[in-house]
Coordinates of C-alpha atoms in Angstrom, one line a residue:
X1 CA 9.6 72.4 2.9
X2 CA 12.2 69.5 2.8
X3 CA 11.9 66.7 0.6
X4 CA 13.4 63.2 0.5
X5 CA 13.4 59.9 -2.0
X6 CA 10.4 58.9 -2.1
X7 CA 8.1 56.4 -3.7
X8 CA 5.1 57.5 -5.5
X9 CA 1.9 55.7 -5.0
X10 CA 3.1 52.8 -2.7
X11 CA 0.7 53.6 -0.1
X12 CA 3.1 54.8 2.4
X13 CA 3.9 58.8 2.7
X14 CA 7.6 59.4 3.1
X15 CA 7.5 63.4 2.2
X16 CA 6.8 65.3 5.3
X17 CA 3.7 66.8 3.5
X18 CA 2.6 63.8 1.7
X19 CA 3.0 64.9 -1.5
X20 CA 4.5 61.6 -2.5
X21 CA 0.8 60.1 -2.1
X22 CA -1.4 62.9 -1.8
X23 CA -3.3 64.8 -4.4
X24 CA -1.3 63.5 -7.2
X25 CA -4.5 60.8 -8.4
X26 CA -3.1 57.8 -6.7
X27 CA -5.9 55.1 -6.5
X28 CA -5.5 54.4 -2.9
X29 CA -5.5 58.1 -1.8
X30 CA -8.4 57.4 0.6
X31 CA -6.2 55.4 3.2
X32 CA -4.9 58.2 5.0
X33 CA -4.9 61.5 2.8
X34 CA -8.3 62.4 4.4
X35 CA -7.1 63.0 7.8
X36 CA -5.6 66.2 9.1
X37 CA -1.8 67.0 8.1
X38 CA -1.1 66.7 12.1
X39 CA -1.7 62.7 12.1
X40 CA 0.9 62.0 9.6
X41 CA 3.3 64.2 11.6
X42 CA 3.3 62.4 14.6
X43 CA 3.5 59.1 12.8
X44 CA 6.8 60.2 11.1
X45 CA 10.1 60.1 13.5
X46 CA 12.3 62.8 14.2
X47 CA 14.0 63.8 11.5
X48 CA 18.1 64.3 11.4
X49 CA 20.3 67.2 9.4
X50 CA 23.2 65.5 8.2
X51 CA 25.3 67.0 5.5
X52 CA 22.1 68.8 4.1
X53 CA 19.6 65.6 3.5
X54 CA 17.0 64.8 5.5
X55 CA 16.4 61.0 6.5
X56 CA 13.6 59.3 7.7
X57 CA 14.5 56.6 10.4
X58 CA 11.3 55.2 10.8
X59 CA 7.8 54.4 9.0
X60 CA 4.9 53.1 11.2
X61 CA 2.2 53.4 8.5
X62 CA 0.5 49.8 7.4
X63 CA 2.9 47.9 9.8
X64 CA -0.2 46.3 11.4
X65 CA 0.1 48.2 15.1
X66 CA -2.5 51.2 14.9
X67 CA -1.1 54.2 16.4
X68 CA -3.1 57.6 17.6
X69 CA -1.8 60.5 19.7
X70 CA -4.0 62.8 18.7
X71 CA -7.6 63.0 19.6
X72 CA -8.2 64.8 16.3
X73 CA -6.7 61.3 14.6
X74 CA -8.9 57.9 14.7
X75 CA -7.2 54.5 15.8
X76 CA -6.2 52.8 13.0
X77 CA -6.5 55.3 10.2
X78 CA -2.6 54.7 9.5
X79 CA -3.7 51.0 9.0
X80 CA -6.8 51.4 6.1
X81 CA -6.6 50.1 2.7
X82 CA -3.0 48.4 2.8
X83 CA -3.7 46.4 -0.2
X84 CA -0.6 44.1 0.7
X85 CA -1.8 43.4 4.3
X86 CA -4.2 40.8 5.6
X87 CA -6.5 42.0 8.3
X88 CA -7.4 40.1 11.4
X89 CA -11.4 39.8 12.6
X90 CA -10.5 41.4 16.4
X91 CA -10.6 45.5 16.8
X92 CA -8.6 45.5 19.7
X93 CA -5.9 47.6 19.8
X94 CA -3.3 44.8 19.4
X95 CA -2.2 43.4 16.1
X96 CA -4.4 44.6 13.4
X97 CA -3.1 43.4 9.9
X98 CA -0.2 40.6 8.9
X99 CA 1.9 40.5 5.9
X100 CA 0.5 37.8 3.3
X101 CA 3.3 36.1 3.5
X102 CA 2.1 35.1 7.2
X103 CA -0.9 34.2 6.1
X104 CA -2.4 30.3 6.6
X105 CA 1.3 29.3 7.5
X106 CA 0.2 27.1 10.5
X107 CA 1.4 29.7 12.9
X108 CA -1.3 31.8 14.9
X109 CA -0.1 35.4 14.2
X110 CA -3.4 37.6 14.7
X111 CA -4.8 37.8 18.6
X112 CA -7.6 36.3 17.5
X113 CA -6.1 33.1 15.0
X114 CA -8.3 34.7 12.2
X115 CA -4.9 34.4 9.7
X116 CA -5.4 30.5 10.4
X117 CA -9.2 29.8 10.2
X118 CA -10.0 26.7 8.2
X119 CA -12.3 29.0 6.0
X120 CA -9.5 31.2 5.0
X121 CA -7.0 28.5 4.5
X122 CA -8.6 25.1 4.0
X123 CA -7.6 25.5 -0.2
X124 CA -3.7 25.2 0.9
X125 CA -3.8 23.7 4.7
X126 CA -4.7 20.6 6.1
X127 CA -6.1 20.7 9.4
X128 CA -5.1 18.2 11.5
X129 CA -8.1 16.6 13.8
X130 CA -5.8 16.8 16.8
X131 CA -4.8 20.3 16.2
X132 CA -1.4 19.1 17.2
X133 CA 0.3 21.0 14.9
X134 CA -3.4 23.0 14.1
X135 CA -2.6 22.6 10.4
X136 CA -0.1 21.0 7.5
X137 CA 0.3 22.5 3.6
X138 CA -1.9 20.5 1.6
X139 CA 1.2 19.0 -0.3
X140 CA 2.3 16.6 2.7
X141 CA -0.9 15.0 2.9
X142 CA -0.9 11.2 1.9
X143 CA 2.9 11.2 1.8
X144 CA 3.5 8.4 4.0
X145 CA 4.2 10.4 6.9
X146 CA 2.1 11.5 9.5
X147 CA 2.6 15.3 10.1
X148 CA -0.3 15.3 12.2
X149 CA -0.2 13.7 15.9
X150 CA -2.9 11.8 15.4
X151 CA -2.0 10.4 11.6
X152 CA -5.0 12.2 10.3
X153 CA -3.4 13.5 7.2
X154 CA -2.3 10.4 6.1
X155 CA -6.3 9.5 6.4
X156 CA -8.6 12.4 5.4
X157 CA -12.3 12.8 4.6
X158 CA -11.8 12.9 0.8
X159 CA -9.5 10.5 0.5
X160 CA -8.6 9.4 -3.1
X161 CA -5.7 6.5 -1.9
X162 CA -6.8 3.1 -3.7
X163 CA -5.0 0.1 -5.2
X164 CA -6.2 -3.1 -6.0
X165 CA -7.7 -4.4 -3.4
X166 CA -8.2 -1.6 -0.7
X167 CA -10.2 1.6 -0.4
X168 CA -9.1 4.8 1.8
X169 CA -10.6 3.3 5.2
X170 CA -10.8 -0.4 4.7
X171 CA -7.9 -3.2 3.7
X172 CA -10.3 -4.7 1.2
X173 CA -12.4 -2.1 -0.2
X174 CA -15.5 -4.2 -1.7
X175 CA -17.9 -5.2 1.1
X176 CA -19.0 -8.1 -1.3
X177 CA -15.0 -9.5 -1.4
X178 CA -14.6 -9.2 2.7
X179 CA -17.8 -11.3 3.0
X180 CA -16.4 -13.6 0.2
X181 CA -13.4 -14.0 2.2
X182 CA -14.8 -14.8 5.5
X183 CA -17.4 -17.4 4.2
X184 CA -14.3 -19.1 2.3
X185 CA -12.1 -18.8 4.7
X186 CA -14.3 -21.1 7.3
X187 CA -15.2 -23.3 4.7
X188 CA -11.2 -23.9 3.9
X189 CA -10.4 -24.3 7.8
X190 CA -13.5 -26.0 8.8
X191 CA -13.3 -28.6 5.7
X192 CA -9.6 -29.2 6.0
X193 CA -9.8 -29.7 9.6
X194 CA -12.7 -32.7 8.8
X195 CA -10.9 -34.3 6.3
X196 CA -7.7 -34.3 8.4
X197 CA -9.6 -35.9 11.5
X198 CA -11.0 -38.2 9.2
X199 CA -7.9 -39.0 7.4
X200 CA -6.6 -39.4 10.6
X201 CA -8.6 -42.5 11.5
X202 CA -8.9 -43.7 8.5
X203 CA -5.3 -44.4 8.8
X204 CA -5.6 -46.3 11.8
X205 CA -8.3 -48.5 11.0
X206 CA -6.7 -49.5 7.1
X207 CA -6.3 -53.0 6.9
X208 CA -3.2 -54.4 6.1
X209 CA -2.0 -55.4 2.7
X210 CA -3.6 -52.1 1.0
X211 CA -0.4 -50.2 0.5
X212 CA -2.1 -47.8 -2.0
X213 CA -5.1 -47.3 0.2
X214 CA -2.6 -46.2 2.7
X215 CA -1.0 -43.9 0.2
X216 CA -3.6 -42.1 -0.5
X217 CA -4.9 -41.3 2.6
X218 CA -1.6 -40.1 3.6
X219 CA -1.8 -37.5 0.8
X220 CA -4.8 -36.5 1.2
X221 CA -4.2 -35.8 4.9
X222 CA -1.2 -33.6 4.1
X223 CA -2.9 -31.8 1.2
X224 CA -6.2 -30.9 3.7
X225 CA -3.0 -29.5 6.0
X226 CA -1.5 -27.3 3.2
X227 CA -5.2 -26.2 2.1
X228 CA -5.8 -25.5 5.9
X229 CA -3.2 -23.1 5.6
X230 CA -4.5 -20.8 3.1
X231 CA -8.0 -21.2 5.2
X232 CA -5.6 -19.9 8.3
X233 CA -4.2 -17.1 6.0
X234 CA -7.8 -15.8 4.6
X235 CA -9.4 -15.7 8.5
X236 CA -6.1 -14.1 9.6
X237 CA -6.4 -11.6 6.5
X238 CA -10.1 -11.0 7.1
X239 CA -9.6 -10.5 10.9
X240 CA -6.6 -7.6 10.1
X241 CA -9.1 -6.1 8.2
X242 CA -11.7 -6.1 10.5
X243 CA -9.3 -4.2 12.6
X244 CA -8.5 -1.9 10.2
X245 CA -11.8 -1.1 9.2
X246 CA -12.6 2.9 8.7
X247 CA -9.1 3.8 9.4
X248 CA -6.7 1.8 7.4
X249 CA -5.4 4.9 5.4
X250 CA -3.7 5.2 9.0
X251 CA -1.8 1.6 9.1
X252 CA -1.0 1.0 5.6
X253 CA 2.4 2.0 4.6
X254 CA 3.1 0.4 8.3
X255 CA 0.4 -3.1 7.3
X256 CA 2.6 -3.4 4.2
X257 CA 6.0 -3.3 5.2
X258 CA 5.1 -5.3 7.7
X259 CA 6.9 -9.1 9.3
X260 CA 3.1 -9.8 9.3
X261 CA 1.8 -9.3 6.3
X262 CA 4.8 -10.6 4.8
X263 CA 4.7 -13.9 6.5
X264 CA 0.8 -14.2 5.7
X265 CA 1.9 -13.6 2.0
X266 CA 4.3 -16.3 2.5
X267 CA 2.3 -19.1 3.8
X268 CA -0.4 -18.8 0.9
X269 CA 2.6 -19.3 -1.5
X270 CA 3.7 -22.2 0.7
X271 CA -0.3 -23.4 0.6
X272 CA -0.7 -23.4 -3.2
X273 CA 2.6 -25.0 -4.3
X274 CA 2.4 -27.7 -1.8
X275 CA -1.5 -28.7 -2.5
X276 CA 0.4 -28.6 -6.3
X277 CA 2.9 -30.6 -5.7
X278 CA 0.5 -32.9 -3.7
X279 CA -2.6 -33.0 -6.4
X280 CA 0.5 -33.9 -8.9
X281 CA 1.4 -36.8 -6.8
X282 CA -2.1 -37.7 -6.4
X283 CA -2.3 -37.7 -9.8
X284 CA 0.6 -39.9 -10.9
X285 CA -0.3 -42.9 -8.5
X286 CA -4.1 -42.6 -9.8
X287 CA -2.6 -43.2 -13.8
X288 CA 0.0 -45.9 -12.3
X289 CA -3.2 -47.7 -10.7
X290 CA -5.4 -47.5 -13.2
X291 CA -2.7 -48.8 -16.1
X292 CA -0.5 -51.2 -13.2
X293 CA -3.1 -52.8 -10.7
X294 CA -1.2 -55.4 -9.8
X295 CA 1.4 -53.7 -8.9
X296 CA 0.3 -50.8 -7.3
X297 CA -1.2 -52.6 -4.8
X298 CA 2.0 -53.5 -3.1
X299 CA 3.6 -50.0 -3.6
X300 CA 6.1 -49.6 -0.7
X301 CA 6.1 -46.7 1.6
X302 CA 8.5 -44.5 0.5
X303 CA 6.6 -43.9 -2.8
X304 CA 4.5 -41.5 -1.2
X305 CA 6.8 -40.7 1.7
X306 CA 9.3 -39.0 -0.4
X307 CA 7.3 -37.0 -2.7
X308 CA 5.3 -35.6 0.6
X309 CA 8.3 -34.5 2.2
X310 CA 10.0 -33.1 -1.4
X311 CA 6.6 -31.4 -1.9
X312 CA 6.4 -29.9 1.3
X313 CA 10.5 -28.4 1.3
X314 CA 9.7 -26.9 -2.2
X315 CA 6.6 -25.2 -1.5
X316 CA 8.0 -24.1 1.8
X317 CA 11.5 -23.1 -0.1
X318 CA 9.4 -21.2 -2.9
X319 CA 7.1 -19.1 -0.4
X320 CA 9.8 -18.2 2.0
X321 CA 13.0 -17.2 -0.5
X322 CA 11.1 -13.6 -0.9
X323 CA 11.3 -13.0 3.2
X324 CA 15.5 -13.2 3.1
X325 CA 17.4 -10.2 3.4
X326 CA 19.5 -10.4 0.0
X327 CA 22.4 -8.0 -0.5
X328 CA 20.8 -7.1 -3.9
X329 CA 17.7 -6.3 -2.4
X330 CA 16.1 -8.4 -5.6
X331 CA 12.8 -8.8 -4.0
X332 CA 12.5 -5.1 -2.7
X333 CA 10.2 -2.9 -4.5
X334 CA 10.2 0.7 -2.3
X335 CA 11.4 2.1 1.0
X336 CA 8.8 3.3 3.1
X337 CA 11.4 6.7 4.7
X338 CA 9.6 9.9 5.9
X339 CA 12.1 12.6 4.6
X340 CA 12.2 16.6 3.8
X341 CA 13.9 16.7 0.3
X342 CA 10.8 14.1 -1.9
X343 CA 7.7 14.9 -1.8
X344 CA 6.6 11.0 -1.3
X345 CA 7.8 9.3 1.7
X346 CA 7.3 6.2 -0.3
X347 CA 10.5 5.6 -2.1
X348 CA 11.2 3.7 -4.8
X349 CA 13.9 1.2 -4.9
X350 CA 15.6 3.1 -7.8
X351 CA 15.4 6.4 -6.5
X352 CA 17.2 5.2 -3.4
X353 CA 19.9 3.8 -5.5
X354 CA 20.1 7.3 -7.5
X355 CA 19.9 9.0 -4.2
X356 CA 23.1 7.2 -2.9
X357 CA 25.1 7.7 -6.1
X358 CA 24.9 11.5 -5.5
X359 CA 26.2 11.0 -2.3
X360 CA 29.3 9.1 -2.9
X361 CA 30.3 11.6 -5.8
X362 CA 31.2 13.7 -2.5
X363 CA 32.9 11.2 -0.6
X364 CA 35.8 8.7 -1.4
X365 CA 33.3 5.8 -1.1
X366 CA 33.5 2.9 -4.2
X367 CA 31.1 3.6 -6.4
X368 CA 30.1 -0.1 -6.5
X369 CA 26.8 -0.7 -4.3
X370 CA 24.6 -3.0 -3.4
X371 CA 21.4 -2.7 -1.2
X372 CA 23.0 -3.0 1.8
X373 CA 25.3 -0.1 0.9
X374 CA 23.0 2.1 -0.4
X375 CA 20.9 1.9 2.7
X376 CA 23.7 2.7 5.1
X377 CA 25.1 5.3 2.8
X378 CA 22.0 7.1 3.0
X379 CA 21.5 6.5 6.9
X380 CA 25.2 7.7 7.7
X381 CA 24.7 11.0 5.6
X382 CA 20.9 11.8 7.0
X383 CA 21.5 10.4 10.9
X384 CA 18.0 12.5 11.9
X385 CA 15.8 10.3 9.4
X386 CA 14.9 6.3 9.6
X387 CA 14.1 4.0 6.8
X388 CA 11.1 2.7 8.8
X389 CA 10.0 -0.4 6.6
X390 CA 10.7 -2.3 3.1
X391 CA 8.2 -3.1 0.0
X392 CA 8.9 -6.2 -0.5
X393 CA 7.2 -9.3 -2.9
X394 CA 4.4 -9.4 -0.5
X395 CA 4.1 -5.7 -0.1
X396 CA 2.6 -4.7 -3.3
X397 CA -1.0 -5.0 -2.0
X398 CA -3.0 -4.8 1.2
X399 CA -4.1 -8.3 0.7
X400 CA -0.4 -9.6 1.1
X401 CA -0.2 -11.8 -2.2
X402 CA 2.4 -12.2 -4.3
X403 CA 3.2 -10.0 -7.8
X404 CA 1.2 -12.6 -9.8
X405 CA 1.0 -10.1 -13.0
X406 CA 4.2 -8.5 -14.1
X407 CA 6.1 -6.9 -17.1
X408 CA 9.4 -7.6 -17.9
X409 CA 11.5 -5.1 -15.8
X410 CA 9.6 -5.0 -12.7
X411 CA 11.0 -6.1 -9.7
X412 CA 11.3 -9.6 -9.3
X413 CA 9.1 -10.2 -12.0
X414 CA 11.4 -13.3 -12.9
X415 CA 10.4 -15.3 -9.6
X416 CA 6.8 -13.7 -10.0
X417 CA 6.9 -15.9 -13.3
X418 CA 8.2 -18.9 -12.5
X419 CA 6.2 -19.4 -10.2
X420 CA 3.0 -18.6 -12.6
X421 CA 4.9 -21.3 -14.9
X422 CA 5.6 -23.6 -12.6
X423 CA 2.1 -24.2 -11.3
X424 CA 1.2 -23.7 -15.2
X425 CA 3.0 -27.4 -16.0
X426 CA 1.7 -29.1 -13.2
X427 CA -1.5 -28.1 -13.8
X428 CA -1.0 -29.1 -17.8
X429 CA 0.8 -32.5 -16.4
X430 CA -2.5 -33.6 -14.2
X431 CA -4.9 -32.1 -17.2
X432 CA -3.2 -34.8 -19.5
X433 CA -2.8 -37.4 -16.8
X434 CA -6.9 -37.1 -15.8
X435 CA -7.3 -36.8 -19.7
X436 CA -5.6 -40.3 -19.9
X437 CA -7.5 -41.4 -17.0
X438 CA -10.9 -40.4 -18.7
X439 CA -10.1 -42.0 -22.1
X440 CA -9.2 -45.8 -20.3
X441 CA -12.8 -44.8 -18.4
X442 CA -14.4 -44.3 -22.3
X443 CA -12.8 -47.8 -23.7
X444 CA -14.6 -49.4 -20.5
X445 CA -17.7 -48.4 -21.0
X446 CA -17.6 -49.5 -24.5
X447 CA -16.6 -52.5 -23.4
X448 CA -19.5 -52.9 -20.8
X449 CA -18.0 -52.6 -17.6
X450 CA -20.1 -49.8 -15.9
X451 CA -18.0 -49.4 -12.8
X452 CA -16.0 -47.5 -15.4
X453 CA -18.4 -44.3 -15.3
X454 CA -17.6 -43.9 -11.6
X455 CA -14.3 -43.2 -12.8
X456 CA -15.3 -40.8 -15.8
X457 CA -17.6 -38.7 -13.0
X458 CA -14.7 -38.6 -10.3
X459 CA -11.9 -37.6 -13.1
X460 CA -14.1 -34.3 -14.0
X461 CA -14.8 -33.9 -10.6
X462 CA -11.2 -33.4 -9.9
X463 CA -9.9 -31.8 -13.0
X464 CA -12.8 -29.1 -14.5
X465 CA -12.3 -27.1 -10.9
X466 CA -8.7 -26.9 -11.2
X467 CA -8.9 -25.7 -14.6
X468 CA -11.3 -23.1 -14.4
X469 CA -9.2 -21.9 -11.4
X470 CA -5.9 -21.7 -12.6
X471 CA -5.8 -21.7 -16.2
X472 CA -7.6 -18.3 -15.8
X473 CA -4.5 -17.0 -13.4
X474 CA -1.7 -18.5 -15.5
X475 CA -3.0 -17.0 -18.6
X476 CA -3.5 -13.4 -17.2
X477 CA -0.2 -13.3 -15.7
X478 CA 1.3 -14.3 -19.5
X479 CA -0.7 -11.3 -20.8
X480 CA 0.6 -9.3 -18.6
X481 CA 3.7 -10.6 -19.2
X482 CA 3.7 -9.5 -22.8
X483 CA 2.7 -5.9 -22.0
X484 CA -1.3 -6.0 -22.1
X485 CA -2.1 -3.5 -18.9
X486 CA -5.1 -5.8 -17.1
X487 CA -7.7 -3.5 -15.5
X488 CA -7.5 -4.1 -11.5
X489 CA -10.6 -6.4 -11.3
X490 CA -8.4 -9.0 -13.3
X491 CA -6.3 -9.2 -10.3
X492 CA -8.7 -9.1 -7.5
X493 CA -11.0 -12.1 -9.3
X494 CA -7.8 -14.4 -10.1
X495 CA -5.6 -13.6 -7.2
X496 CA -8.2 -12.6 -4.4
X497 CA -11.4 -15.4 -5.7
X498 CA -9.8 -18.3 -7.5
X499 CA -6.6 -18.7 -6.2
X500 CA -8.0 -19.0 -2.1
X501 CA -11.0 -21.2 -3.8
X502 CA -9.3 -24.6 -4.3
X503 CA -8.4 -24.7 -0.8
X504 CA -12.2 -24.9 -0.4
X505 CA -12.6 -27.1 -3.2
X506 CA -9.6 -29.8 -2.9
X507 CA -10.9 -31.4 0.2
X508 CA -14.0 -32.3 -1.4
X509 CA -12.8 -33.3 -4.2
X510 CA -10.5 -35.4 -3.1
X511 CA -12.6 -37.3 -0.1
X512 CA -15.5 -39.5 0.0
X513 CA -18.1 -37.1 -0.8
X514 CA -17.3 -36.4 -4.0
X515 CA -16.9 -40.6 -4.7
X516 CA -20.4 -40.4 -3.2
X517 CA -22.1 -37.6 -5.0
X518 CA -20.3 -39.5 -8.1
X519 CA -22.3 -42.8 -7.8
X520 CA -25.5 -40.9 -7.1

């Protein structure tokens, strides 16, 4: 008898008798020790004298491959029991059994693609709907990188993606906000687009010698165009969205990094501070007409000439600063960049920075960066990836609207608050303006003239709607501001309902019908 090392108990014989796993009580005796003594023989390879020790070259039990030369020996019994092998369904006499360690790796090893089948993998793969690759690891699903051909991972049945407005399959999530959004966005373009034409021929048919008349319609004909915008931006929003709809896991991290969506954030921004500045103006020549009479009604043209075309170059400066490309990169929140070393393809401004800092400790490059740097830095090191879209101020939500409700740190959050501040004072300036206006209205009644109620009626017409609209929004926002977290619905009432709402509003308000429901 010759012997060799062997291992005890590890399911494979390596003595030529098979007294390494035979009849010595190991628990997985059954695999082969039943069979006749002449099976293990011919499964063992010849065997070589070299300076007294015997070597075995080769081992062919529990490799997967059933071998049989013998018609005393079964197919396959070399291949029973091996505890560390997974067996395929077929019985042909191909491949029988894989390593674990090939198990649900996305790559068919059994004939039969049994080591890949969704019910034996589904807890750690993804399979892909196209089946092009067949399958994923459950870790690179929702990443922000479609693995799959066909995006489906980014998208899956039990998807858990939200934010504040959108829901895994649709840009706005609630079916009650979408209809919202359609019925006010017709209302806004529809009753902007009246008020203009009617403005429009208003204009030409003033008689001359009413300067203020004039005035006024001028300003309301420019505030039904800035209103019309944010009725253009909610049908535009609602009509992405219709697109969208059931598959917008697919497009978002392309939706909002996005020219488009940017630009549509924009020109709400540009809507709101404009139909500000323009309600403010409003506002002012109302107080100088009620107080001055006389001379308000030869007001020359450049008092409302100059304060239309100041408020429109602010409100457009405000809403389309954020859209630059700064070398700081002040308005940039995260990088939307499919890569192999994080986890999320949705980087974060910071971790790009820290990202690029390791580099340079490599290279000779100045450890001073800015955005610009840090972005080619990381481009020239990792040439086979591509930073395919920026997070910007607009980017934040599916909806495209600004970072209304910040804490100090965030990104941007100063310009998020000045602008919150901004239309916080000229809100406060008209409130004590029509406040004004409705006191001289009070000391006119007393003093019988009852034209004077007309006035009382129209001033809370025009201020109560604007109050409840944005003193709601200003004041959240300066919560936030002081570290109160605001549950999610906060946002999507102020910033998805009231904000849009005075576009609807304003050019009622401010036209004949509401002087007419007011003498009613």
């Amino acid at each position: 008898v010759f012997y060799t090392n062997a291992s005890l108990c590890d399911g494979i014989p390596e003595c030529y008798d098979r007294q390494d796993e035979c009849g010595i009580g190991c628990p997985n005796e059954s695999h082969f020790c039943n069979f006749d003594i002449s099976c293990h023989m011919t499964q063992i390879s010849d065997i070589s004298e070299e300076a007294g020790l015997l070597f075995i070259l080769k081992r062919e039990y529990c490799d997967g491959r059933p071998r049989s030369s013998l018609s005393t020996c079964p197919l396959g019994f070399d291949e029973t029991n091996c505890t560390s092998r997974y067996y395929c369904h077929n019985s042909n006499k191909g491949l029988i059994s894989i390593e674990q360690l090939f198990l649900c790796d996305g790559v068919l090893d059994c004939d039969d693609g049994s080591d890949e089948w969704e019910s034996v993998c589904s807890r750690t793969r993804f399979y892909c709907r196209s089946k092009t690759p067949l399958s994923i690891p459950r870790e690179r699903v929702e990443n922000g990188a479609r693995d799959c051909s066909d995006g489906s991972d980014e998208c899956p049945p039990n998807s858990t993606k939200k934010s504040v407005f959108l829901s895994p399959f649709e840009m706005m999530g609630n079916t009650f906000f979408r209809v919202i959004l359609w019925i006010m966005g017709v209302l806004s373009l529809c009753g902007n687009i009246i008020v203009f034409t009617v403005s429009v021929f208003k204009i030409r048919a003033v008689e001359m010698g009413k300067p203020l008349k004039l005035g006024f319609l001028w300003l309301l004909l420019n505030l039904s165009v800035s209103d019309g915008l944010m009725g253009i931006y909610i049908l535009l929003l609602s009509a992405m969205g219709t697109q969208f709809s059931g598959k917008y896991c697919y497009h978002d991290a392309e939706w909002r990094s996005s020219r488009t969506c940017a630009v549509l954030g924009s020109m709400a921004v540009i809507s709101t501070e404009v139909s500000a500045f323009t309600m403010t103006t409003m506002s002012i020549i109302r107080l100088l007409s009620v107080y001055f009479p006389l001379k308000m009604t030869s007001i020359k043209r450049a008092v409302y000439v100059v304060p239309i075309i100041c408020s429109w170059c602010g409100g457009i400066l405000i809403g389309t600063l954020p859209l630059a490309d700064y070398r700081s990169g002040y308005f940039i929140t995260s990088v939307w960049y499919p890569n192999y070393f994080n986890s999320n393809q949705d980087m974060s401004k910071a971790d790009m920075e820290q990202l690029a800092r390791r580099i340079i400790r490599f290279s000779n490059s100045s450890p001073t960066m800015d955005w610009f740097d840090v972005k080619s830095t990381i481009t020239s090191v990792f040439q086979e990836l591509q930073i395919k879209g920026e997070f910007g101020f607009f980017g934040e939500t599916s909806v495209c609207l600004p970072r209304l409700f910040v804490k100090v740190g965030d990104t941007a959050w100063g310009y998020s608050i000045f602008i919150v501040i901004l239309n916080f004072c000229l809100f406060t300036f008209m409130g004590i303006i029509y406040m004004k206006l409705y006191k001289k209205g009070k000391q006119r009644i007393i003093a019988g003239k009852r034209k004077s109620k007309l006035l009382i009626r129209t001033v809370s017409l025009v201020i109560l709607p604007n109050i409840c609209c944005w003193v709601p929004i200003c004041t959240m926002a300066l919560v936030s501001l002081a570290g109160v977290k605001l549950d999610n619905t906060v946002y999507v009432v102020c910033a998805g309902v009231l904000l849009p709402i005075n576009s609807v509003l304003n050019p009622i308000i401010y036209s004949n019908i509401a002087v007419n429901f007011a003498r009613k």
